[in-house]
Amino acid sequence: MQKSACIIGMGRYLPERILTNADLEKMVDTSDEWIYTRTGMKARRIAAEDEFPSTMGAKAAINALEEAQIGADEVDLIICATLTPDYIFPSTACLIQEQIGAKNASAFDFQAACTGFVYALSIAKAFVESGVHKNVLLVATEKLSSIIDYTDRTTCVLFGDGAAAAVISSEKSPGVNLKINRVFQGADGALADRLILPGGGSRVPPSIESVERGDHFLKMEGKEVFKHAVRKMKDVSVQAVEENGFELADISYLVSHQANVRIINAVAERCQIPKEKVKMTIEKYGNTSASSIGLCLCDMQEKSELKDGDHLLLCAFGAGLTWGATVLSVEGEDNG
Ligand code: ACO
């Protein structure tokens, strides 16, 4: 019989430095009041100069492996979701593989921006449930501060750094297991330019002119992205709930990508999910792109909020444009 893929361990790493709204007030023409009411953010973490997506991801991965009670040498595949890789190549996944000593693992990066964690679950689930691999390590890790223009108030207040990791396996752990139900996802490349890092790829290689134009900084049409985010996350969330055989009332928690409190609340409202079921880390971490859903799950675990029989609705939206959703069903011991 085919075994279901479950998350059997999770881990995170957050850099120490905290960038508050008060700090940003000294850098650009903004205010704590504007940032908090428009986004729900109060603070975000910023990686040190010698911290990179690979080093942060490796720390999160080690924590996840410890929780899953498996050794690094038992990992068959490392999938790294990041839009801020250490290098264009080699992959950040290979750097993590070396740092954690996962000598039997293959490794690759892929890129679905803020939808990275949800897309990665579908990839890991496919490898595990097809029997190709037993243990897949998903690492979502971002150093967004490296692509942010800290003179542009429309983007610099939004993003933070951090890493989250999950071990996905066909063998359940003695602790909490999160069964990954079917993942639904989509993309619309016609809207690629709405959220883009124009420079640094082969289309706009680095040059004095590209640096002077600021092509190596993230650009976003915030309002436009906001509209699509609400619509697509609502649609894909309803699809993930219904086509996995649940009803919206069965959902214990909404664990959404943390881009804007107003987006999350609008999705929850349209899905008729009450406020007390909506999980948020946005106030303390900001938007950490691919890492945000994993960080939210780790936060829930730390607070012993994952209980046997719970169903968590995960949904995300990001550059591409991309979107995705799934339901995680908690099986096993309470972690309280
Ligand atoms: N401080 C003060 N004022 C500001 C700031 C700031 N930091 N930023 C913008 N403003 C001003 C604007 O200049 C504008 O002024 P104007 O009316 O005089 O022109 C006014 O505030 C309103 O700006 P809007 O852009 O219309 O504000 P909005 O309410 O849309 O909020 C935001 C902007 C927060 C960016 C929102 O649009 C958003 O969250 N968008 C979606 C983000 C998202 O989901 N991203 C996807 C994932 S990210 C990824 O994939 C990498």
mmCIF file of C-alpha atoms in Angstrom, residues 98-327:
data_model
loop_
_atom_site.group_PDB
_atom_site.id
_atom_site.type_symbol
_atom_site.label_atom_id
_atom_site.label_comp_id
_atom_site.label_asym_id
_atom_site.label_seq_id
_atom_site.Cartn_x
_atom_site.Cartn_y
_atom_site.Cartn_z
ATOM 1 C CA GLU A 98 27.933 19.834 2.524
ATOM 2 C CA GLN A 99 27.368 21.917 5.687
ATOM 3 C CA ILE A 100 25.097 19.359 7.344
ATOM 4 C CA GLY A 101 27.035 16.309 6.114
ATOM 5 C CA ALA A 102 24.137 14.753 4.188
ATOM 6 C CA LYS A 103 26.553 12.698 2.143
ATOM 7 C CA ASN A 104 23.943 10.360 0.652
ATOM 8 C CA ALA A 105 21.614 13.102 -0.557
ATOM 9 C CA SER A 106 21.136 14.600 -3.986
ATOM 10 C CA ALA A 107 20.312 18.297 -3.910
ATOM 11 C CA PHE A 108 18.725 21.009 -6.013
ATOM 12 C CA ASP A 109 17.222 24.498 -5.750
ATOM 13 C CA PHE A 110 13.971 25.592 -7.268
ATOM 14 C CA GLN A 111 12.244 28.932 -7.334
ATOM 15 C CA ALA A 112 8.600 29.765 -6.800
ATOM 16 C CA ALA A 113 9.259 32.922 -4.726
ATOM 17 C CA CYS A 114 6.885 33.241 -1.780
ATOM 18 C CA THR A 115 4.999 30.127 -2.896
ATOM 19 C CA GLY A 116 8.218 28.130 -2.448
ATOM 20 C CA PHE A 117 7.221 26.233 0.685
ATOM 21 C CA VAL A 118 3.911 24.995 -0.759
ATOM 22 C CA TYR A 119 5.412 24.088 -4.162
ATOM 23 C CA ALA A 120 8.225 22.260 -2.317
ATOM 24 C CA LEU A 121 5.711 20.176 -0.378
ATOM 25 C CA SER A 122 4.218 18.958 -3.653
ATOM 26 C CA ILE A 123 7.673 18.020 -4.981
ATOM 27 C CA ALA A 124 8.654 16.238 -1.753
ATOM 28 C CA LYS A 125 5.300 14.430 -1.596
ATOM 29 C CA ALA A 126 5.717 13.187 -5.182
ATOM 30 C CA PHE A 127 9.221 11.815 -4.508
ATOM 31 C CA VAL A 128 8.159 10.141 -1.259
ATOM 32 C CA GLU A 129 4.818 8.691 -2.337
ATOM 33 C CA SER A 130 6.209 7.365 -5.635
ATOM 34 C CA GLY A 131 8.736 5.393 -3.581
ATOM 35 C CA VAL A 132 11.721 7.122 -5.203
ATOM 36 C CA HIS A 133 12.930 8.535 -1.865
ATOM 37 C CA LYS A 134 12.216 7.820 1.796
ATOM 38 C CA ASN A 135 13.437 11.053 3.422
ATOM 39 C CA VAL A 136 13.335 14.445 1.722
ATOM 40 C CA LEU A 137 14.677 17.555 3.432
ATOM 41 C CA LEU A 138 12.906 20.767 2.419
ATOM 42 C CA VAL A 139 14.812 23.927 3.222
ATOM 43 C CA ALA A 140 13.234 27.350 2.628
ATOM 44 C CA THR A 141 15.771 30.068 3.252
ATOM 45 C CA GLU A 142 15.958 33.739 2.353
ATOM 46 C CA LYS A 143 18.336 36.658 2.732
ATOM 47 C CA LEU A 144 15.933 39.175 1.241
ATOM 48 C CA SER A 145 17.873 42.052 2.784
ATOM 49 C CA SER A 146 20.479 41.404 0.049
ATOM 50 C CA ILE A 147 18.039 42.396 -2.747
ATOM 51 C CA ILE A 148 16.210 45.254 -1.023
ATOM 52 C CA ASP A 149 16.827 48.915 -1.752
ATOM 53 C CA TYR A 150 16.862 50.492 1.718
ATOM 54 C CA THR A 151 16.142 53.902 0.172
ATOM 55 C CA ASP A 152 12.831 52.696 -1.356
ATOM 56 C CA ARG A 153 10.114 52.995 1.281
ATOM 57 C CA THR A 154 7.588 51.072 -0.818
ATOM 58 C CA THR A 155 9.551 47.820 -0.484
ATOM 59 C CA CYS A 156 12.175 48.141 2.278
ATOM 60 C CA VAL A 157 9.676 48.019 5.125
ATOM 61 C CA LEU A 158 8.207 44.697 3.980
ATOM 62 C CA PHE A 159 10.888 42.032 3.973
ATOM 63 C CA GLY A 160 12.962 40.073 6.473
ATOM 64 C CA ASP A 161 15.455 37.184 6.547
ATOM 65 C CA GLY A 162 15.185 33.671 7.980
ATOM 66 C CA ALA A 163 15.061 29.948 7.253
ATOM 67 C CA ALA A 164 12.694 27.065 7.919
ATOM 68 C CA ALA A 165 13.185 23.370 7.232
ATOM 69 C CA ALA A 166 10.997 20.283 7.206
ATOM 70 C CA VAL A 167 11.764 16.572 6.931
ATOM 71 C CA ILE A 168 9.221 14.788 4.733
ATOM 72 C CA SER A 169 9.166 11.028 5.016
ATOM 73 C CA SER A 170 7.226 7.859 4.236
ATOM 74 C CA GLU A 171 7.959 6.593 7.786
ATOM 75 C CA LYS A 172 6.076 8.263 10.625
ATOM 76 C CA SER A 173 8.010 9.620 13.611
ATOM 77 C CA PRO A 174 7.135 8.842 17.251
ATOM 78 C CA GLY A 175 6.140 12.511 17.701
ATOM 79 C CA VAL A 176 3.909 14.793 15.672
ATOM 80 C CA ASN A 177 3.354 13.932 12.016
ATOM 81 C CA LEU A 178 1.766 16.317 9.539
ATOM 82 C CA LYS A 179 0.213 14.342 6.679
ATOM 83 C CA ILE A 180 0.474 16.244 3.413
ATOM 84 C CA ASN A 181 -2.809 16.030 1.539
ATOM 85 C CA ARG A 182 -2.976 16.816 -2.181
ATOM 86 C CA VAL A 183 -1.283 20.084 -3.077
ATOM 87 C CA PHE A 184 -2.947 22.460 -5.556
ATOM 88 C CA GLN A 185 -0.903 25.108 -7.303
ATOM 89 C CA GLY A 186 -0.877 27.488 -10.236
ATOM 90 C CA ALA A 187 1.077 30.161 -12.062
ATOM 91 C CA ASP A 188 0.558 33.114 -14.398
ATOM 92 C CA GLY A 189 3.730 34.175 -16.179
ATOM 93 C CA ALA A 190 1.834 36.937 -18.018
ATOM 94 C CA LEU A 191 2.145 38.924 -14.777
ATOM 95 C CA ALA A 192 5.861 38.183 -14.293
ATOM 96 C CA ASP A 193 6.877 41.843 -14.358
ATOM 97 C CA ARG A 194 4.625 42.797 -11.419
ATOM 98 C CA LEU A 195 7.152 41.392 -8.943
ATOM 99 C CA ILE A 196 10.658 40.996 -10.298
ATOM 100 C CA LEU A 197 14.396 41.240 -9.717
ATOM 101 C CA PRO A 198 15.342 42.505 -13.188
ATOM 102 C CA GLY A 199 19.142 42.332 -12.926
ATOM 103 C CA GLY A 200 21.735 39.635 -12.378
ATOM 104 C CA GLY A 201 20.337 36.950 -14.675
ATOM 105 C CA SER A 202 21.443 36.341 -18.255
ATOM 106 C CA ARG A 203 18.932 38.878 -19.621
ATOM 107 C CA VAL A 204 20.436 41.773 -17.655
ATOM 108 C CA PRO A 205 23.907 40.671 -16.557
ATOM 109 C CA PRO A 206 25.599 42.825 -13.925
ATOM 110 C CA SER A 207 27.164 45.993 -15.361
ATOM 111 C CA ILE A 208 27.914 49.485 -14.107
ATOM 112 C CA GLU A 209 24.698 50.636 -15.824
ATOM 113 C CA SER A 210 22.544 47.879 -14.268
ATOM 114 C CA VAL A 211 23.862 48.703 -10.817
ATOM 115 C CA GLU A 212 23.288 52.427 -11.367
ATOM 116 C CA ARG A 213 19.705 51.724 -12.503
ATOM 117 C CA GLY A 214 19.088 49.640 -9.356
ATOM 118 C CA ASP A 215 18.264 46.549 -11.417
ATOM 119 C CA HIS A 216 19.601 44.286 -8.660
ATOM 120 C CA PHE A 217 16.852 45.320 -6.251
ATOM 121 C CA LEU A 218 13.384 43.782 -5.963
ATOM 122 C CA LYS A 219 10.631 45.749 -7.761
ATOM 123 C CA MET A 220 6.971 45.302 -6.949
ATOM 124 C CA GLU A 221 3.660 46.777 -8.080
ATOM 125 C CA GLY A 222 2.198 46.378 -4.598
ATOM 126 C CA LYS A 223 -1.450 47.208 -5.276
ATOM 127 C CA GLU A 224 -1.674 44.948 -8.316
ATOM 128 C CA VAL A 225 0.028 42.055 -6.503
ATOM 129 C CA PHE A 226 -2.271 42.551 -3.502
ATOM 130 C CA LYS A 227 -5.394 42.129 -5.671
ATOM 131 C CA HIS A 228 -4.184 38.935 -7.324
ATOM 132 C CA ALA A 229 -2.903 37.529 -4.015
ATOM 133 C CA VAL A 230 -6.311 37.750 -2.347
ATOM 134 C CA ARG A 231 -8.198 36.327 -5.325
ATOM 135 C CA LYS A 232 -5.836 33.452 -6.099
ATOM 136 C CA MET A 233 -5.181 32.435 -2.475
ATOM 137 C CA LYS A 234 -8.905 32.322 -1.779
ATOM 138 C CA ASP A 235 -9.646 30.233 -4.892
ATOM 139 C CA VAL A 236 -6.797 27.758 -4.395
ATOM 140 C CA SER A 237 -7.570 27.451 -0.671
ATOM 141 C CA VAL A 238 -11.193 26.519 -1.310
ATOM 142 C CA GLN A 239 -10.040 24.046 -3.977
ATOM 143 C CA ALA A 240 -7.484 22.460 -1.630
ATOM 144 C CA VAL A 241 -10.050 22.071 1.136
ATOM 145 C CA GLU A 242 -12.894 20.738 -1.000
ATOM 146 C CA GLU A 243 -10.935 18.504 -3.369
ATOM 147 C CA ASN A 244 -9.141 16.923 -0.397
ATOM 148 C CA GLY A 245 -12.593 15.962 0.917
ATOM 149 C CA PHE A 246 -12.847 18.519 3.733
ATOM 150 C CA GLU A 247 -15.209 21.368 4.448
ATOM 151 C CA LEU A 248 -14.011 24.847 5.392
ATOM 152 C CA ALA A 249 -15.490 24.283 8.857
ATOM 153 C CA ASP A 250 -13.064 21.343 9.321
ATOM 154 C CA ILE A 251 -10.072 23.684 9.143
ATOM 155 C CA SER A 252 -8.432 24.213 12.541
ATOM 156 C CA TYR A 253 -5.966 26.903 11.432
ATOM 157 C CA LEU A 254 -5.152 29.011 8.391
ATOM 158 C CA VAL A 255 -1.371 29.139 7.935
ATOM 159 C CA SER A 256 -0.896 31.591 5.095
ATOM 160 C CA HIS A 257 2.147 33.175 3.501
ATOM 161 C CA GLN A 258 2.880 36.273 5.585
ATOM 162 C CA ALA A 259 2.979 39.159 3.081
ATOM 163 C CA ASN A 260 0.415 41.537 4.520
ATOM 164 C CA VAL A 261 -2.040 41.238 7.406
ATOM 165 C CA ARG A 262 -4.747 42.743 5.193
ATOM 166 C CA ILE A 263 -4.216 40.047 2.535
ATOM 167 C CA ILE A 264 -4.331 37.262 5.145
ATOM 168 C CA ASN A 265 -7.481 38.651 6.770
ATOM 169 C CA ALA A 266 -9.182 39.125 3.382
ATOM 170 C CA VAL A 267 -8.458 35.498 2.429
ATOM 171 C CA ALA A 268 -9.678 34.266 5.824
ATOM 172 C CA GLU A 269 -12.858 36.313 5.546
ATOM 173 C CA ARG A 270 -13.609 35.041 2.025
ATOM 174 C CA CYS A 271 -13.024 31.461 3.212
ATOM 175 C CA GLN A 272 -15.194 32.120 6.287
ATOM 176 C CA ILE A 273 -12.349 31.183 8.605
ATOM 177 C CA PRO A 274 -12.715 33.056 11.919
ATOM 178 C CA LYS A 275 -9.921 35.328 13.158
ATOM 179 C CA GLU A 276 -8.943 33.074 16.078
ATOM 180 C CA LYS A 277 -7.991 30.339 13.581
ATOM 181 C CA VAL A 278 -5.647 32.606 11.605
ATOM 182 C CA LYS A 279 -1.943 32.210 12.398
ATOM 183 C CA MET A 280 0.352 35.217 12.097
ATOM 184 C CA THR A 281 4.071 35.793 12.536
ATOM 185 C CA ILE A 282 4.115 38.845 10.285
ATOM 186 C CA GLU A 283 4.326 41.311 13.187
ATOM 187 C CA LYS A 284 7.714 39.992 14.333
ATOM 188 C CA TYR A 285 9.298 38.577 11.140
ATOM 189 C CA GLY A 286 7.758 40.552 8.220
ATOM 190 C CA ASN A 287 7.626 38.864 4.801
ATOM 191 C CA THR A 288 10.328 36.165 4.655
ATOM 192 C CA SER A 289 9.144 34.855 1.256
ATOM 193 C CA ALA A 290 9.583 31.053 0.898
ATOM 194 C CA SER A 291 10.396 30.693 4.609
ATOM 195 C CA SER A 292 7.254 32.307 6.015
ATOM 196 C CA ILE A 293 4.881 29.316 6.174
ATOM 197 C CA GLY A 294 7.598 27.110 7.697
ATOM 198 C CA LEU A 295 8.370 29.781 10.305
ATOM 199 C CA CYS A 296 4.676 29.993 11.136
ATOM 200 C CA LEU A 297 4.474 26.199 11.579
ATOM 201 C CA CYS A 298 7.546 26.253 13.839
ATOM 202 C CA ASP A 299 5.932 28.998 15.906
ATOM 203 C CA MET A 300 2.815 26.854 16.338
ATOM 204 C CA GLN A 301 4.902 23.882 17.333
ATOM 205 C CA GLU A 302 6.828 25.943 19.878
ATOM 206 C CA LYS A 303 3.509 27.004 21.411
ATOM 207 C CA SER A 304 2.286 23.364 21.423
ATOM 208 C CA GLU A 305 -0.579 24.266 19.121
ATOM 209 C CA LEU A 306 -0.410 21.211 16.838
ATOM 210 C CA LYS A 307 -2.931 18.671 18.136
ATOM 211 C CA ASP A 308 -3.898 15.250 16.863
ATOM 212 C CA GLY A 309 -6.855 15.579 14.470
ATOM 213 C CA ASP A 310 -6.197 19.216 13.502
ATOM 214 C CA HIS A 311 -6.285 20.205 9.835
ATOM 215 C CA LEU A 312 -4.090 23.134 8.801
ATOM 216 C CA LEU A 313 -4.868 25.022 5.604
ATOM 217 C CA LEU A 314 -1.629 26.276 4.034
ATOM 218 C CA CYS A 315 -1.811 28.857 1.245
ATOM 219 C CA ALA A 316 0.757 31.027 -0.477
ATOM 220 C CA PHE A 317 1.228 33.546 -3.265
ATOM 221 C CA GLY A 318 4.318 35.071 -4.809
ATOM 222 C CA ALA A 319 6.321 36.244 -7.789
ATOM 223 C CA GLY A 320 5.869 34.441 -11.065
ATOM 224 C CA LEU A 321 3.048 34.955 -10.337
ATOM 225 C CA THR A 322 2.622 31.701 -8.430
ATOM 226 C CA TRP A 323 0.175 30.377 -5.873
ATOM 227 C CA GLY A 324 -0.621 27.163 -4.040
ATOM 228 C CA ALA A 325 -2.455 25.549 -1.144
ATOM 229 C CA THR A 326 -2.755 22.272 0.688
ATOM 230 C CA VAL A 327 -4.126 20.815 3.902
#
